[in-house]
Amino acid sequence: MEYIRFGGGKDKVSIIGVGTWKMGKDQATETKAIRHAIDLGINLIDTAEMYGTEQLVGSAIKGYEREDLFISTKVSPHHFHREDVASACKRSLSKLGLRYVDLYYLHWPSKRIPIVETMKAMEHLMDEGLIRHIGISNYDVDEAREAQAALDHSRIEAAQDEYSVVVRGIEGGMLDYCRQNKMEMLAYSPVARGTLLEKKYVPLLEKLSDIGDDYGKTPVQVALNWLMCKGTIPIPKAASVDHVVEDADAAAFWLSKRHVGEIDLVSEGYQKRPLGGAARGLLKRTSIWARAMTKTNERAAAKQ
């Protein structure tokens, strides 16, 4: 497994991570998968308050050396008031069984609560040693700049956005912003939430397959490696050991510039909107949906 120095600092982070969105349906199998990922050298495990998977991650990482892991989670936008941020963080730490989290994201922009209030709360958590790095998720460039300006003596070190061969909206925007500001970009839904298997994407899938033949890799591994070649860290969901093995092997090679360019060209004709689509603006103006989703996922996790 290859690693980078997170944000150019001292923390060593694997070039591919494990995402846990929509996990929790088979916790025994998923726990085994997460542990196998760690055994293969993947030390970045991503979760969120909203996912309802923090306790799953906490169970999976028991027994491993804390300093060898890089754990990220997110505060939901219905907890963006100062006192709520602190309470949410402490609940997340309790579920994870940790004294601190390596990376703590704002999960989604909120137009309801002043960003200054939220970012001051995040900075206070860092000063207390409860979080080590601050991140943002689903923010555009203007929102990222506003969030950074609200910090007094810290900086945003990571962004997480949907990014794949069929969702490339961050190119020319947040992806460039991250490069210019030495922020890590983590790509969620890196294989397009399974849509690559839909009939309309057959030409793109065939291109990934043809290129994969040159390296002895699967189309999924090529799609993940394409993201690494773009300078991002993909965080695919790894709900089984087989998926983990395939994902880890995606970090065992590098596509040539020619092949990256070929994928770029073909994928341009198959672009779709990111998660939320046309409703993204509305989702930023209310947090009712976030509260409901969090409760639904928590209830589902409690049944397992």
PDB file of C-alpha atoms in Angstrom:
ATOM      1  CA  MET A   1       0.000   0.000   0.000  1.00  0.00           C
ATOM      2  CA  GLU A   2       1.219   3.492  -0.836  1.00  0.00           C
ATOM      3  CA  TYR A   3       0.743   6.423   1.515  1.00  0.00           C
ATOM      4  CA  ILE A   4       0.784  10.199   1.410  1.00  0.00           C
ATOM      5  CA  ARG A   5       1.549  12.754   4.082  1.00  0.00           C
ATOM      6  CA  PHE A   6      -1.865  14.217   4.832  1.00  0.00           C
ATOM      7  CA  GLY A   7      -1.879  17.903   3.930  1.00  0.00           C
ATOM      8  CA  GLY A   8       1.879  17.737   3.671  1.00  0.00           C
ATOM      9  CA  GLY A   9       2.112  17.091   7.417  1.00  0.00           C
ATOM     10  CA  LYS A  10       3.224  14.151   9.537  1.00  0.00           C
ATOM     11  CA  ASP A  11       0.137  11.933   9.288  1.00  0.00           C
ATOM     12  CA  LYS A  12       0.576   8.954   6.960  1.00  0.00           C
ATOM     13  CA  VAL A  13      -2.620   8.159   5.053  1.00  0.00           C
ATOM     14  CA  SER A  14      -3.253   5.373   2.535  1.00  0.00           C
ATOM     15  CA  ILE A  15      -3.968   6.511  -1.028  1.00  0.00           C
ATOM     16  CA  ILE A  16      -7.311   4.721  -0.898  1.00  0.00           C
ATOM     17  CA  GLY A  17      -9.729   4.574   2.019  1.00  0.00           C
ATOM     18  CA  VAL A  18     -12.818   2.735   3.203  1.00  0.00           C
ATOM     19  CA  GLY A  19     -16.199   4.474   3.021  1.00  0.00           C
ATOM     20  CA  THR A  20     -19.103   3.338   5.190  1.00  0.00           C
ATOM     21  CA  TRP A  21     -22.087   5.185   3.694  1.00  0.00           C
ATOM     22  CA  LYS A  22     -25.055   2.795   3.337  1.00  0.00           C
ATOM     23  CA  MET A  23     -23.337   0.134   5.415  1.00  0.00           C
ATOM     24  CA  GLY A  24     -24.791  -1.433   8.538  1.00  0.00           C
ATOM     25  CA  LYS A  25     -26.988  -4.069   6.893  1.00  0.00           C
ATOM     26  CA  ASP A  26     -24.682  -6.971   7.715  1.00  0.00           C
ATOM     27  CA  GLN A  27     -22.437  -5.751  10.479  1.00  0.00           C
ATOM     28  CA  ALA A  28     -20.565  -9.012  11.019  1.00  0.00           C
ATOM     29  CA  THR A  29     -19.522  -9.172   7.356  1.00  0.00           C
ATOM     30  CA  GLU A  30     -18.809  -5.434   7.218  1.00  0.00           C
ATOM     31  CA  THR A  31     -16.709  -5.499  10.380  1.00  0.00           C
ATOM     32  CA  LYS A  32     -14.662  -8.330   8.894  1.00  0.00           C
ATOM     33  CA  ALA A  33     -14.241  -6.306   5.678  1.00  0.00           C
ATOM     34  CA  ILE A  34     -13.040  -3.178   7.496  1.00  0.00           C
ATOM     35  CA  ARG A  35     -10.569  -5.191   9.543  1.00  0.00           C
ATOM     36  CA  HIS A  36      -9.283  -6.906   6.410  1.00  0.00           C
ATOM     37  CA  ALA A  37      -8.801  -3.501   4.774  1.00  0.00           C
ATOM     38  CA  ILE A  38      -6.678  -2.405   7.732  1.00  0.00           C
ATOM     39  CA  ASP A  39      -4.686  -5.637   7.520  1.00  0.00           C
ATOM     40  CA  LEU A  40      -3.991  -4.845   3.858  1.00  0.00           C
ATOM     41  CA  GLY A  41      -2.608  -1.449   4.817  1.00  0.00           C
ATOM     42  CA  ILE A  42      -5.651   0.789   4.286  1.00  0.00           C
ATOM     43  CA  ASN A  43      -5.649   3.027   7.355  1.00  0.00           C
ATOM     44  CA  LEU A  44      -8.212   5.679   6.295  1.00  0.00           C
ATOM     45  CA  ILE A  45     -11.709   4.775   7.504  1.00  0.00           C
ATOM     46  CA  ASP A  46     -14.501   7.270   6.806  1.00  0.00           C
ATOM     47  CA  THR A  47     -17.848   7.500   8.573  1.00  0.00           C
ATOM     48  CA  ALA A  48     -20.359  10.164   9.637  1.00  0.00           C
ATOM     49  CA  GLU A  49     -22.887  10.963  12.313  1.00  0.00           C
ATOM     50  CA  MET A  50     -25.553  10.862   9.584  1.00  0.00           C
ATOM     51  CA  TYR A  51     -24.543   7.399   8.318  1.00  0.00           C
ATOM     52  CA  GLY A  52     -25.307   5.570  11.548  1.00  0.00           C
ATOM     53  CA  THR A  53     -22.069   3.587  11.102  1.00  0.00           C
ATOM     54  CA  GLU A  54     -19.799   5.133  13.732  1.00  0.00           C
ATOM     55  CA  GLN A  55     -20.430   2.297  16.175  1.00  0.00           C
ATOM     56  CA  LEU A  56     -19.701  -0.224  13.413  1.00  0.00           C
ATOM     57  CA  VAL A  57     -16.373   1.467  12.724  1.00  0.00           C
ATOM     58  CA  GLY A  58     -15.619   1.654  16.438  1.00  0.00           C
ATOM     59  CA  SER A  59     -16.154  -2.083  16.764  1.00  0.00           C
ATOM     60  CA  ALA A  60     -14.070  -2.863  13.689  1.00  0.00           C
ATOM     61  CA  ILE A  61     -11.011  -0.863  14.762  1.00  0.00           C
ATOM     62  CA  LYS A  62     -10.775  -2.303  18.271  1.00  0.00           C
ATOM     63  CA  GLY A  63      -7.423  -3.945  18.883  1.00  0.00           C
ATOM     64  CA  TYR A  64      -5.487  -1.923  16.312  1.00  0.00           C
ATOM     65  CA  GLU A  65      -2.872   0.651  17.280  1.00  0.00           C
ATOM     66  CA  ARG A  66      -4.640   4.016  17.354  1.00  0.00           C
ATOM     67  CA  GLU A  67      -1.656   5.871  15.910  1.00  0.00           C
ATOM     68  CA  ASP A  68      -1.676   3.592  12.847  1.00  0.00           C
ATOM     69  CA  LEU A  69      -5.236   4.598  11.900  1.00  0.00           C
ATOM     70  CA  PHE A  70      -6.672   7.743  10.341  1.00  0.00           C
ATOM     71  CA  ILE A  71     -10.352   7.995  11.244  1.00  0.00           C
ATOM     72  CA  SER A  72     -12.675  10.621   9.800  1.00  0.00           C
ATOM     73  CA  THR A  73     -16.271  11.430  10.653  1.00  0.00           C
ATOM     74  CA  LYS A  74     -18.709  14.288  10.030  1.00  0.00           C
ATOM     75  CA  VAL A  75     -21.070  16.513  11.956  1.00  0.00           C
ATOM     76  CA  SER A  76     -24.551  16.768  10.454  1.00  0.00           C
ATOM     77  CA  PRO A  77     -25.828  20.255   9.439  1.00  0.00           C
ATOM     78  CA  HIS A  78     -28.641  20.091  11.983  1.00  0.00           C
ATOM     79  CA  HIS A  79     -25.891  20.260  14.627  1.00  0.00           C
ATOM     80  CA  PHE A  80     -24.028  23.334  13.343  1.00  0.00           C
ATOM     81  CA  HIS A  81     -24.759  25.633  16.299  1.00  0.00           C
ATOM     82  CA  ARG A  82     -21.705  26.023  18.547  1.00  0.00           C
ATOM     83  CA  GLU A  83     -22.952  23.944  21.478  1.00  0.00           C
ATOM     84  CA  ASP A  84     -24.403  21.297  19.145  1.00  0.00           C
ATOM     85  CA  VAL A  85     -21.100  20.824  17.305  1.00  0.00           C
ATOM     86  CA  ALA A  86     -19.347  20.043  20.590  1.00  0.00           C
ATOM     87  CA  SER A  87     -22.069  17.636  21.733  1.00  0.00           C
ATOM     88  CA  ALA A  88     -22.177  15.863  18.363  1.00  0.00           C
ATOM     89  CA  CYS A  89     -18.411  15.422  18.342  1.00  0.00           C
ATOM     90  CA  LYS A  90     -18.410  13.895  21.825  1.00  0.00           C
ATOM     91  CA  ARG A  91     -21.216  11.503  20.849  1.00  0.00           C
ATOM     92  CA  SER A  92     -19.261  10.449  17.772  1.00  0.00           C
ATOM     93  CA  LEU A  93     -16.122   9.858  19.822  1.00  0.00           C
ATOM     94  CA  SER A  94     -18.108   7.739  22.263  1.00  0.00           C
ATOM     95  CA  LYS A  95     -19.529   5.579  19.468  1.00  0.00           C
ATOM     96  CA  LEU A  96     -16.105   5.237  17.859  1.00  0.00           C
ATOM     97  CA  GLY A  97     -14.465   4.455  21.187  1.00  0.00           C
ATOM     98  CA  LEU A  98     -11.818   7.142  20.571  1.00  0.00           C
ATOM     99  CA  ARG A  99     -10.341  10.057  22.488  1.00  0.00           C
ATOM    100  CA  TYR A 100      -9.929  12.061  19.282  1.00  0.00           C
ATOM    101  CA  VAL A 101     -10.850  11.859  15.616  1.00  0.00           C
ATOM    102  CA  ASP A 102      -8.213  12.554  12.981  1.00  0.00           C
ATOM    103  CA  LEU A 103     -10.454  14.449  10.561  1.00  0.00           C
ATOM    104  CA  TYR A 104     -13.787  16.087  11.356  1.00  0.00           C
ATOM    105  CA  TYR A 105     -15.920  17.389   8.493  1.00  0.00           C
ATOM    106  CA  LEU A 106     -18.866  19.711   8.196  1.00  0.00           C
ATOM    107  CA  HIS A 107     -21.081  17.281   6.301  1.00  0.00           C
ATOM    108  CA  TRP A 108     -23.093  19.724   4.197  1.00  0.00           C
ATOM    109  CA  PRO A 109     -23.229  23.533   3.883  1.00  0.00           C
ATOM    110  CA  SER A 110     -25.907  25.290   5.914  1.00  0.00           C
ATOM    111  CA  LYS A 111     -27.435  28.639   5.018  1.00  0.00           C
ATOM    112  CA  ARG A 112     -29.381  28.648   8.302  1.00  0.00           C
ATOM    113  CA  ILE A 113     -26.515  28.938  10.762  1.00  0.00           C
ATOM    114  CA  PRO A 114     -23.697  31.515  10.442  1.00  0.00           C
ATOM    115  CA  ILE A 115     -20.549  29.794   9.245  1.00  0.00           C
ATOM    116  CA  VAL A 116     -18.498  31.847  11.708  1.00  0.00           C
ATOM    117  CA  GLU A 117     -20.317  30.218  14.642  1.00  0.00           C
ATOM    118  CA  THR A 118     -19.784  26.728  13.269  1.00  0.00           C
ATOM    119  CA  MET A 119     -16.124  27.173  12.366  1.00  0.00           C
ATOM    120  CA  LYS A 120     -15.300  28.708  15.747  1.00  0.00           C
ATOM    121  CA  ALA A 121     -16.803  25.602  17.314  1.00  0.00           C
ATOM    122  CA  MET A 122     -14.679  23.380  15.082  1.00  0.00           C
ATOM    123  CA  GLU A 123     -11.566  25.321  15.994  1.00  0.00           C
ATOM    124  CA  HIS A 124     -12.390  24.998  19.680  1.00  0.00           C
ATOM    125  CA  LEU A 125     -12.614  21.212  19.278  1.00  0.00           C
ATOM    126  CA  MET A 126      -9.181  21.256  17.688  1.00  0.00           C
ATOM    127  CA  ASP A 127      -7.770  23.377  20.510  1.00  0.00           C
ATOM    128  CA  GLU A 128      -9.173  20.854  23.008  1.00  0.00           C
ATOM    129  CA  GLY A 129      -7.514  17.968  21.162  1.00  0.00           C
ATOM    130  CA  LEU A 130     -10.794  16.257  20.263  1.00  0.00           C
ATOM    131  CA  ILE A 131     -10.145  16.626  16.528  1.00  0.00           C
ATOM    132  CA  ARG A 132      -6.845  16.925  14.671  1.00  0.00           C
ATOM    133  CA  HIS A 133      -7.869  18.250  11.258  1.00  0.00           C
ATOM    134  CA  ILE A 134     -10.849  20.208   9.916  1.00  0.00           C
ATOM    135  CA  GLY A 135     -12.642  19.254   6.701  1.00  0.00           C
ATOM    136  CA  ILE A 136     -15.656  20.253   4.635  1.00  0.00           C
ATOM    137  CA  SER A 137     -17.932  18.066   2.521  1.00  0.00           C
ATOM    138  CA  ASN A 138     -20.187  19.042  -0.410  1.00  0.00           C
ATOM    139  CA  TYR A 139     -19.007  22.669  -0.345  1.00  0.00           C
ATOM    140  CA  ASP A 140     -18.436  24.767  -3.450  1.00  0.00           C
ATOM    141  CA  VAL A 141     -15.472  27.138  -3.848  1.00  0.00           C
ATOM    142  CA  ASP A 142     -17.237  30.242  -2.517  1.00  0.00           C
ATOM    143  CA  GLU A 143     -18.504  28.316   0.504  1.00  0.00           C
ATOM    144  CA  ALA A 144     -15.031  26.896   1.116  1.00  0.00           C
ATOM    145  CA  ARG A 145     -13.486  30.355   1.051  1.00  0.00           C
ATOM    146  CA  GLU A 146     -16.109  31.667   3.463  1.00  0.00           C
ATOM    147  CA  ALA A 147     -15.499  28.754   5.826  1.00  0.00           C
ATOM    148  CA  GLN A 148     -11.736  29.268   5.757  1.00  0.00           C
ATOM    149  CA  ALA A 149     -12.128  32.996   6.416  1.00  0.00           C
ATOM    150  CA  ALA A 150     -14.159  32.176   9.531  1.00  0.00           C
ATOM    151  CA  LEU A 151     -11.202  30.374  11.121  1.00  0.00           C
ATOM    152  CA  ASP A 152      -8.843  32.294  13.368  1.00  0.00           C
ATOM    153  CA  HIS A 153      -5.698  30.177  13.693  1.00  0.00           C
ATOM    154  CA  SER A 154      -6.405  26.967  11.776  1.00  0.00           C
ATOM    155  CA  ARG A 155      -6.990  25.936   8.199  1.00  0.00           C
ATOM    156  CA  ILE A 156      -9.278  23.570   6.352  1.00  0.00           C
ATOM    157  CA  GLU A 157      -7.140  20.636   5.303  1.00  0.00           C
ATOM    158  CA  ALA A 158      -9.561  18.412   3.394  1.00  0.00           C
ATOM    159  CA  ALA A 159     -12.687  18.416   1.280  1.00  0.00           C
ATOM    160  CA  GLN A 160     -14.908  15.471   0.448  1.00  0.00           C
ATOM    161  CA  ASP A 161     -17.087  15.492  -2.663  1.00  0.00           C
ATOM    162  CA  GLU A 162     -18.722  13.084  -5.044  1.00  0.00           C
ATOM    163  CA  TYR A 163     -16.240  12.397  -7.819  1.00  0.00           C
ATOM    164  CA  SER A 164     -16.040   9.594 -10.345  1.00  0.00           C
ATOM    165  CA  VAL A 165     -15.701   8.992 -14.073  1.00  0.00           C
ATOM    166  CA  VAL A 166     -19.384   9.941 -14.467  1.00  0.00           C
ATOM    167  CA  VAL A 167     -19.610  12.740 -11.860  1.00  0.00           C
ATOM    168  CA  ARG A 168     -16.825  15.222 -12.585  1.00  0.00           C
ATOM    169  CA  GLY A 169     -18.429  18.486 -11.504  1.00  0.00           C
ATOM    170  CA  ILE A 170     -15.638  19.406  -9.073  1.00  0.00           C
ATOM    171  CA  GLU A 171     -13.091  19.671 -11.890  1.00  0.00           C
ATOM    172  CA  GLY A 172     -12.213  23.278 -12.507  1.00  0.00           C
ATOM    173  CA  GLY A 173     -13.838  24.167  -9.174  1.00  0.00           C
ATOM    174  CA  MET A 174     -13.245  22.491  -5.822  1.00  0.00           C
ATOM    175  CA  LEU A 175     -10.595  20.146  -7.202  1.00  0.00           C
ATOM    176  CA  ASP A 176      -8.479  23.074  -8.372  1.00  0.00           C
ATOM    177  CA  TYR A 177      -9.191  24.968  -5.155  1.00  0.00           C
ATOM    178  CA  CYS A 178      -7.860  22.037  -3.129  1.00  0.00           C
ATOM    179  CA  ARG A 179      -4.710  21.808  -5.223  1.00  0.00           C
ATOM    180  CA  GLN A 180      -4.076  25.543  -4.882  1.00  0.00           C
ATOM    181  CA  ASN A 181      -4.612  25.505  -1.114  1.00  0.00           C
ATOM    182  CA  LYS A 182      -2.817  22.247  -0.272  1.00  0.00           C
ATOM    183  CA  MET A 183      -6.033  20.531   0.783  1.00  0.00           C
ATOM    184  CA  GLU A 184      -6.681  16.845   0.297  1.00  0.00           C
ATOM    185  CA  MET A 185      -9.661  15.903  -1.870  1.00  0.00           C
ATOM    186  CA  LEU A 186     -11.427  12.702  -0.890  1.00  0.00           C
ATOM    187  CA  ALA A 187     -13.787  11.234  -3.479  1.00  0.00           C
ATOM    188  CA  TYR A 188     -16.981   9.572  -2.276  1.00  0.00           C
ATOM    189  CA  SER A 189     -19.120   7.344  -4.506  1.00  0.00           C
ATOM    190  CA  PRO A 190     -15.962   6.765  -6.594  1.00  0.00           C
ATOM    191  CA  VAL A 191     -17.588   4.114  -8.783  1.00  0.00           C
ATOM    192  CA  ALA A 192     -20.723   6.208  -9.351  1.00  0.00           C
ATOM    193  CA  ARG A 193     -22.999   4.327  -6.928  1.00  0.00           C
ATOM    194  CA  GLY A 194     -23.146   1.359  -9.278  1.00  0.00           C
ATOM    195  CA  THR A 195     -24.457   3.335 -12.249  1.00  0.00           C
ATOM    196  CA  LEU A 196     -21.469   2.247 -14.320  1.00  0.00           C
ATOM    197  CA  LEU A 197     -23.340  -1.016 -14.847  1.00  0.00           C
ATOM    198  CA  GLU A 198     -26.323   0.740 -16.457  1.00  0.00           C
ATOM    199  CA  LYS A 199     -26.872   0.211 -20.178  1.00  0.00           C
ATOM    200  CA  LYS A 200     -26.219   3.832 -21.171  1.00  0.00           C
ATOM    201  CA  TYR A 201     -22.677   3.647 -19.749  1.00  0.00           C
ATOM    202  CA  VAL A 202     -21.644   0.591 -21.762  1.00  0.00           C
ATOM    203  CA  PRO A 203     -19.147   2.510 -23.980  1.00  0.00           C
ATOM    204  CA  LEU A 204     -17.445   3.963 -20.896  1.00  0.00           C
ATOM    205  CA  LEU A 205     -17.407   0.597 -19.140  1.00  0.00           C
ATOM    206  CA  GLU A 206     -15.909  -0.990 -22.251  1.00  0.00           C
ATOM    207  CA  LYS A 207     -13.141   1.625 -22.295  1.00  0.00           C
ATOM    208  CA  LEU A 208     -12.347   0.928 -18.628  1.00  0.00           C
ATOM    209  CA  SER A 209     -12.359  -2.794 -19.368  1.00  0.00           C
ATOM    210  CA  ASP A 210     -10.073  -2.456 -22.403  1.00  0.00           C
ATOM    211  CA  ILE A 211      -7.591  -0.360 -20.427  1.00  0.00           C
ATOM    212  CA  GLY A 212      -7.833  -2.760 -17.511  1.00  0.00           C
ATOM    213  CA  ASP A 213      -6.770  -5.605 -19.792  1.00  0.00           C
ATOM    214  CA  ASP A 214      -3.457  -3.801 -20.334  1.00  0.00           C
ATOM    215  CA  TYR A 215      -2.751  -3.865 -16.600  1.00  0.00           C
ATOM    216  CA  GLY A 216      -4.535  -7.052 -15.581  1.00  0.00           C
ATOM    217  CA  LYS A 217      -7.080  -5.007 -13.609  1.00  0.00           C
ATOM    218  CA  THR A 218     -10.872  -4.821 -13.431  1.00  0.00           C
ATOM    219  CA  PRO A 219     -12.913  -1.843 -14.703  1.00  0.00           C
ATOM    220  CA  VAL A 220     -13.613  -0.856 -11.081  1.00  0.00           C
ATOM    221  CA  GLN A 221      -9.904  -0.861 -10.278  1.00  0.00           C
ATOM    222  CA  VAL A 222      -9.222   1.319 -13.319  1.00  0.00           C
ATOM    223  CA  ALA A 223     -11.969   3.760 -12.301  1.00  0.00           C
ATOM    224  CA  LEU A 224     -10.510   4.010  -8.789  1.00  0.00           C
ATOM    225  CA  ASN A 225      -6.957   4.419 -10.055  1.00  0.00           C
ATOM    226  CA  TRP A 226      -8.112   7.176 -12.431  1.00  0.00           C
ATOM    227  CA  LEU A 227      -9.181   9.108  -9.319  1.00  0.00           C
ATOM    228  CA  MET A 228      -5.801   8.566  -7.696  1.00  0.00           C
ATOM    229  CA  CYS A 229      -4.126   9.843 -10.852  1.00  0.00           C
ATOM    230  CA  LYS A 230      -6.247  12.987 -10.465  1.00  0.00           C
ATOM    231  CA  GLY A 231      -4.656  13.521  -7.057  1.00  0.00           C
ATOM    232  CA  THR A 232      -7.641  12.443  -4.976  1.00  0.00           C
ATOM    233  CA  ILE A 233      -8.174   9.744  -2.357  1.00  0.00           C
ATOM    234  CA  PRO A 234     -11.132   7.522  -3.316  1.00  0.00           C
ATOM    235  CA  ILE A 235     -13.156   6.085  -0.441  1.00  0.00           C
ATOM    236  CA  PRO A 236     -15.232   3.241  -1.891  1.00  0.00           C
ATOM    237  CA  LYS A 237     -17.694   1.367   0.274  1.00  0.00           C
ATOM    238  CA  ALA A 238     -16.167  -1.952   1.189  1.00  0.00           C
ATOM    239  CA  ALA A 239     -18.946  -4.134   2.544  1.00  0.00           C
ATOM    240  CA  SER A 240     -17.213  -7.473   1.885  1.00  0.00           C
ATOM    241  CA  VAL A 241     -13.712  -8.905   1.973  1.00  0.00           C
ATOM    242  CA  ASP A 242     -13.812  -9.473  -1.796  1.00  0.00           C
ATOM    243  CA  HIS A 243     -14.559  -5.799  -2.415  1.00  0.00           C
ATOM    244  CA  VAL A 244     -11.770  -4.774  -0.048  1.00  0.00           C
ATOM    245  CA  VAL A 245      -9.243  -6.947  -1.873  1.00  0.00           C
ATOM    246  CA  GLU A 246     -10.301  -5.471  -5.222  1.00  0.00           C
ATOM    247  CA  ASP A 247     -10.158  -1.919  -3.871  1.00  0.00           C
ATOM    248  CA  ALA A 248      -6.737  -2.362  -2.272  1.00  0.00           C
ATOM    249  CA  ASP A 249      -5.343  -3.782  -5.507  1.00  0.00           C
ATOM    250  CA  ALA A 250      -6.523  -0.636  -7.297  1.00  0.00           C
ATOM    251  CA  ALA A 251      -3.695   1.140  -5.468  1.00  0.00           C
ATOM    252  CA  ALA A 252      -1.052  -1.289  -6.744  1.00  0.00           C
ATOM    253  CA  PHE A 253      -0.482   0.351 -10.138  1.00  0.00           C
ATOM    254  CA  TRP A 254      -0.648   3.705 -11.937  1.00  0.00           C
ATOM    255  CA  LEU A 255      -2.411   4.448 -15.190  1.00  0.00           C
ATOM    256  CA  SER A 256      -0.346   6.065 -17.913  1.00  0.00           C
ATOM    257  CA  LYS A 257      -1.092   9.675 -18.868  1.00  0.00           C
ATOM    258  CA  ARG A 258      -2.371   8.372 -22.200  1.00  0.00           C
ATOM    259  CA  HIS A 259      -4.888   6.089 -20.561  1.00  0.00           C
ATOM    260  CA  VAL A 260      -6.014   8.815 -18.153  1.00  0.00           C
ATOM    261  CA  GLY A 261      -6.608  11.054 -21.171  1.00  0.00           C
ATOM    262  CA  GLU A 262      -8.565   8.355 -22.991  1.00  0.00           C
ATOM    263  CA  ILE A 263     -10.849   7.893 -19.987  1.00  0.00           C
ATOM    264  CA  ASP A 264     -11.283  11.673 -19.711  1.00  0.00           C
ATOM    265  CA  LEU A 265     -12.376  11.892 -23.329  1.00  0.00           C
ATOM    266  CA  VAL A 266     -14.873   9.035 -23.236  1.00  0.00           C
ATOM    267  CA  SER A 267     -16.347   9.958 -19.849  1.00  0.00           C
ATOM    268  CA  GLU A 268     -17.114  13.540 -20.927  1.00  0.00           C
ATOM    269  CA  GLY A 269     -20.110  12.233 -22.830  1.00  0.00           C
ATOM    270  CA  TYR A 270     -21.608  10.424 -19.838  1.00  0.00           C
ATOM    271  CA  GLN A 271     -21.770  13.015 -17.076  1.00  0.00           C
ATOM    272  CA  LYS A 272     -24.502  13.096 -14.450  1.00  0.00           C
ATOM    273  CA  ARG A 273     -25.354  15.446 -11.603  1.00  0.00           C
ATOM    274  CA  PRO A 274     -23.858  14.808  -8.153  1.00  0.00           C
ATOM    275  CA  LEU A 275     -25.813  13.617  -5.141  1.00  0.00           C
ATOM    276  CA  GLY A 276     -28.775  15.937  -4.530  1.00  0.00           C
ATOM    277  CA  GLY A 277     -28.885  17.136  -8.132  1.00  0.00           C
ATOM    278  CA  ALA A 278     -31.024  20.217  -8.669  1.00  0.00           C
ATOM    279  CA  ALA A 279     -32.132  20.098  -5.018  1.00  0.00           C
ATOM    280  CA  ARG A 280     -28.650  20.828  -3.627  1.00  0.00           C
ATOM    281  CA  GLY A 281     -29.505  24.500  -3.087  1.00  0.00           C
ATOM    282  CA  LEU A 282     -32.628  23.589  -1.132  1.00  0.00           C
ATOM    283  CA  LEU A 283     -30.722  21.080   0.995  1.00  0.00           C
ATOM    284  CA  LYS A 284     -28.425  23.897   2.105  1.00  0.00           C
ATOM    285  CA  ARG A 285     -31.321  26.018   3.338  1.00  0.00           C
ATOM    286  CA  THR A 286     -32.901  23.429   5.621  1.00  0.00           C
ATOM    287  CA  SER A 287     -31.619  20.682   7.885  1.00  0.00           C
ATOM    288  CA  ILE A 288     -34.878  18.768   8.317  1.00  0.00           C
ATOM    289  CA  TRP A 289     -33.712  16.169   5.817  1.00  0.00           C
ATOM    290  CA  ALA A 290     -30.411  15.710   7.671  1.00  0.00           C
ATOM    291  CA  ARG A 291     -32.133  15.210  11.011  1.00  0.00           C
ATOM    292  CA  ALA A 292     -34.534  12.668   9.486  1.00  0.00           C
ATOM    293  CA  MET A 293     -31.783  10.768   7.688  1.00  0.00           C
ATOM    294  CA  THR A 294     -29.647  10.620  10.824  1.00  0.00           C
ATOM    295  CA  LYS A 295     -32.510   9.237  12.916  1.00  0.00           C
ATOM    296  CA  THR A 296     -33.459   6.703  10.231  1.00  0.00           C
ATOM    297  CA  ASN A 297     -29.901   5.396   9.950  1.00  0.00           C
ATOM    298  CA  GLU A 298     -29.454   5.297  13.723  1.00  0.00           C
ATOM    299  CA  ARG A 299     -32.630   3.228  14.108  1.00  0.00           C
ATOM    300  CA  ALA A 300     -31.519   0.857  11.360  1.00  0.00           C
ATOM    301  CA  ALA A 301     -28.114   0.399  12.985  1.00  0.00           C
ATOM    302  CA  ALA A 302     -29.714  -0.255  16.371  1.00  0.00           C
ATOM    303  CA  LYS A 303     -31.679  -3.179  14.908  1.00  0.00           C
ATOM    304  CA  GLN A 304     -28.549  -5.009  13.826  1.00  0.00           C
TER     305      GLN A 304
END
